[in-house]
CSV table of C-alpha atoms in Angstrom, one decimal:
chain,number,residue,atom,x,y,z
A,1,MET,CA,95.3,10.2,239.3
A,2,THR,CA,92.7,9.8,242.3
A,3,LEU,CA,89.2,10.1,241.7
A,4,LEU,CA,87.4,12.9,243.7
A,5,ARG,CA,84.8,11.3,246.1
A,6,PRO,CA,82.3,12.3,248.5
A,7,GLN,CA,83.7,12.4,252.2
A,8,PRO,CA,82.5,9.3,254.1
A,9,PRO,CA,79.9,9.5,256.9
A,10,GLY,CA,81.3,10.4,260.2
A,11,THR,CA,83.1,13.7,258.9
A,12,PRO,CA,82.3,16.9,260.8
A,13,ALA,CA,78.7,17.7,260.2
A,14,PRO,CA,77.2,21.5,259.5
A,15,VAL,CA,75.5,22.8,262.6
A,16,PRO,CA,72.5,24.8,261.1
A,17,SER,CA,71.5,28.1,262.5
A,18,ARG,CA,67.8,29.3,262.6
A,19,PHE,CA,68.7,31.1,259.4
A,20,SER,CA,70.4,28.2,257.5
A,21,ALA,CA,68.1,25.5,258.9
A,22,PRO,CA,65.7,25.5,255.7
A,23,TYR,CA,68.8,25.1,253.5
A,24,TRP,CA,70.0,21.9,255.5
A,25,GLU,CA,66.4,20.6,255.8
A,26,GLY,CA,66.3,20.8,251.8
A,27,CYS,CA,69.7,19.2,251.4
A,28,ALA,CA,68.3,16.4,253.9
A,29,ARG,CA,65.4,15.9,251.1
A,30,GLY,CA,67.6,16.0,248.3
A,31,GLU,CA,66.7,19.6,247.5
A,32,LEU,CA,69.4,22.3,246.6
A,33,ARG,CA,67.9,25.6,247.9
A,34,PHE,CA,68.7,29.2,247.8
A,35,LEU,CA,67.0,32.6,249.0
A,36,ARG,CA,65.5,35.0,246.3
A,37,CYS,CA,64.6,38.6,247.3
A,38,SER,CA,60.8,39.1,246.5
A,39,ARG,CA,61.3,42.9,245.8
A,40,CYS,CA,64.3,42.8,243.4
A,41,HIS,CA,64.4,39.1,242.6
A,42,GLN,CA,68.2,39.0,243.5
A,43,ALA,CA,69.2,35.2,244.1
A,44,ILE,CA,71.4,34.8,247.1
A,45,ALA,CA,73.3,31.6,248.0
A,46,ASP,CA,73.9,32.1,251.8
A,47,ALA,CA,71.4,32.4,254.4
A,48,ALA,CA,71.2,36.1,254.6
A,49,ARG,CA,68.9,38.2,256.7
A,50,ILE,CA,68.6,40.9,254.2
A,51,CYS,CA,68.9,41.1,250.4
A,52,TRP,CA,72.5,42.6,249.7
A,53,ARG,CA,71.4,44.4,246.6
A,54,CYS,CA,68.1,46.3,247.7
A,55,HIS,CA,68.2,45.8,251.5
A,56,SER,CA,64.7,44.1,251.7
A,57,ARG,CA,63.8,41.7,254.4
A,58,ASP,CA,61.5,39.7,252.2
A,59,LEU,CA,63.5,36.8,251.4
A,60,ARG,CA,61.8,33.3,250.3
A,61,TRP,CA,63.5,30.1,249.8
A,62,GLU,CA,63.6,28.5,246.4
A,63,GLU,CA,64.4,25.1,244.9
A,64,SER,CA,67.3,25.0,242.6
A,65,ARG,CA,67.4,22.9,239.5
A,66,GLY,CA,70.7,21.7,240.7
A,67,ARG,CA,72.9,22.5,237.7
A,68,GLY,CA,75.6,25.0,237.1
A,69,ARG,CA,79.1,25.7,235.9
A,70,LEU,CA,82.4,25.3,237.7
A,71,TYR,CA,83.7,28.8,238.5
A,72,SER,CA,86.7,28.3,240.5
A,73,TRP,CA,88.3,25.5,242.6
A,74,THR,CA,91.2,24.2,244.7
A,75,ILE,CA,92.5,20.5,245.6
A,76,VAL,CA,93.1,19.9,249.1
A,77,TRP,CA,96.0,17.3,249.9
A,78,ARG,CA,96.4,18.3,253.6
A,79,PRO,CA,93.0,18.3,255.4
A,80,GLN,CA,92.3,20.3,258.3
A,81,THR,CA,91.7,17.2,260.4
A,82,PRO,CA,92.7,13.6,259.6
A,83,VAL,CA,89.1,12.6,259.4
A,84,PHE,CA,88.8,13.9,255.8
A,85,GLU,CA,89.9,11.9,253.0
A,86,VAL,CA,92.2,13.3,250.2
A,87,PRO,CA,92.3,14.6,248.0
A,88,TYR,CA,89.0,16.6,247.8
A,89,SER,CA,88.1,19.7,246.0
A,90,VAL,CA,86.8,23.0,247.5
A,91,ALA,CA,84.9,24.5,244.7
A,92,ILE,CA,82.7,27.5,243.7
A,93,VAL,CA,79.8,26.5,241.3
A,94,GLU,CA,77.8,29.2,239.6
A,95,LEU,CA,74.2,27.7,239.5
A,96,ASP,CA,71.9,28.3,236.5
A,97,GLU,CA,69.8,30.4,238.7
A,98,GLY,CA,72.5,33.0,239.4
A,99,PRO,CA,74.0,32.5,243.1
A,100,PHE,CA,77.4,31.1,243.4
A,101,VAL,CA,77.6,28.3,245.9
A,102,VAL,CA,80.6,26.5,247.6
A,103,SER,CA,80.7,22.7,247.4
A,104,SER,CA,83.0,20.0,246.1
A,105,ILE,CA,83.4,18.2,242.8
A,106,ILE,CA,83.3,14.5,242.8
A,107,GLY,CA,83.2,11.7,240.0
A,108,CYS,CA,86.3,13.0,238.2
A,109,THR,CA,89.9,13.5,238.7
A,110,PRO,CA,91.7,16.7,239.7
A,111,ASP,CA,93.0,17.1,236.2
A,112,GLU,CA,89.6,16.9,234.5
A,113,LEU,CA,88.6,20.3,236.1
A,114,ILE,CA,88.2,23.1,234.0
A,115,GLU,CA,86.7,26.6,234.4
A,116,GLY,CA,83.0,26.4,232.8
A,117,LEU,CA,82.6,22.7,233.3
A,118,GLY,CA,78.8,21.8,233.7
A,119,VAL,CA,78.0,20.2,236.8
A,120,ALA,CA,74.8,18.8,238.4
A,121,VAL,CA,74.1,18.3,242.1
A,122,GLU,CA,73.7,15.0,244.1
A,123,PHE,CA,73.7,14.5,248.0
A,124,HIS,CA,75.7,12.2,250.0
A,125,PRO,CA,74.9,11.4,253.7
A,126,ILE,CA,77.4,12.8,256.4
A,127,ASN,CA,75.1,11.1,259.2
A,128,ASP,CA,72.0,9.5,259.7
A,129,ARG,CA,70.1,12.8,259.4
A,130,GLN,CA,72.1,15.2,257.1
A,131,LYS,CA,73.2,15.0,253.6
A,132,LEU,CA,75.6,17.3,251.9
A,133,PRO,CA,75.5,18.7,248.2
A,134,TYR,CA,78.2,17.7,245.9
A,135,PHE,CA,78.6,18.3,242.2
A,136,ARG,CA,79.3,15.9,239.5
A,137,PRO,CA,80.6,16.8,236.0
A,138,ILE,CA,77.9,16.5,233.4
A,139,VAL,CA,78.9,14.5,230.3
A,140,GLY,CA,79.8,16.8,227.4
A,141,GLY,CA,78.9,19.7,230.0
A,142,LEU,CA,81.8,22.0,228.8
A,143,ARG,CA,80.5,25.5,227.9
A,144,PRO,CA,82.1,26.6,224.8
A,145,PRO,CA,84.6,29.6,225.2
A,146,SER,CA,83.3,33.2,224.0
A,147,ALA,CA,84.8,34.6,221.0
A,148,ALA,CA,86.9,37.7,221.8
A,149,PRO,CA,85.7,40.9,220.2
A,150,GLY,CA,87.0,41.1,216.7
A,151,ASP,CA,87.4,37.3,216.2
A,152,PRO,CA,86.4,36.0,213.1
A,153,ALA,CA,83.0,34.2,213.1
A,154,PRO,CA,83.4,30.3,213.2
A,155,GLY,CA,82.7,28.3,210.0
């Protein structure tokens, strides 16, 4: 099976808005950022203008530790444009800090992806000014399944 890899430089690059610019500036420096509401402390992954939980406008950018768990994914075999190399994953990662981010998993085959897989961020250039965040599996990073209610305790 084919190894999932970062897209090569020259694929379509993001166009930052005034709201998302701090996120992309962080990526260029190798920092994964997210917003946190100063009032209710909700973590927010997108470049929001207000907190979706308490509606405060007092949001601050924070740097993530860059680790999380694979929540969901799909493998793309027919890209939107021919410049994308296939296969590639579109993945939802739950960061340890709480927010869910959309990214791509690299460094493994599609068959190795499993819900709860521990992942860590790494950045790869898309052009000479921008980098994109990708997530790579952490060796031994599978979260043990939770015991269902009523299951006997292990051991």
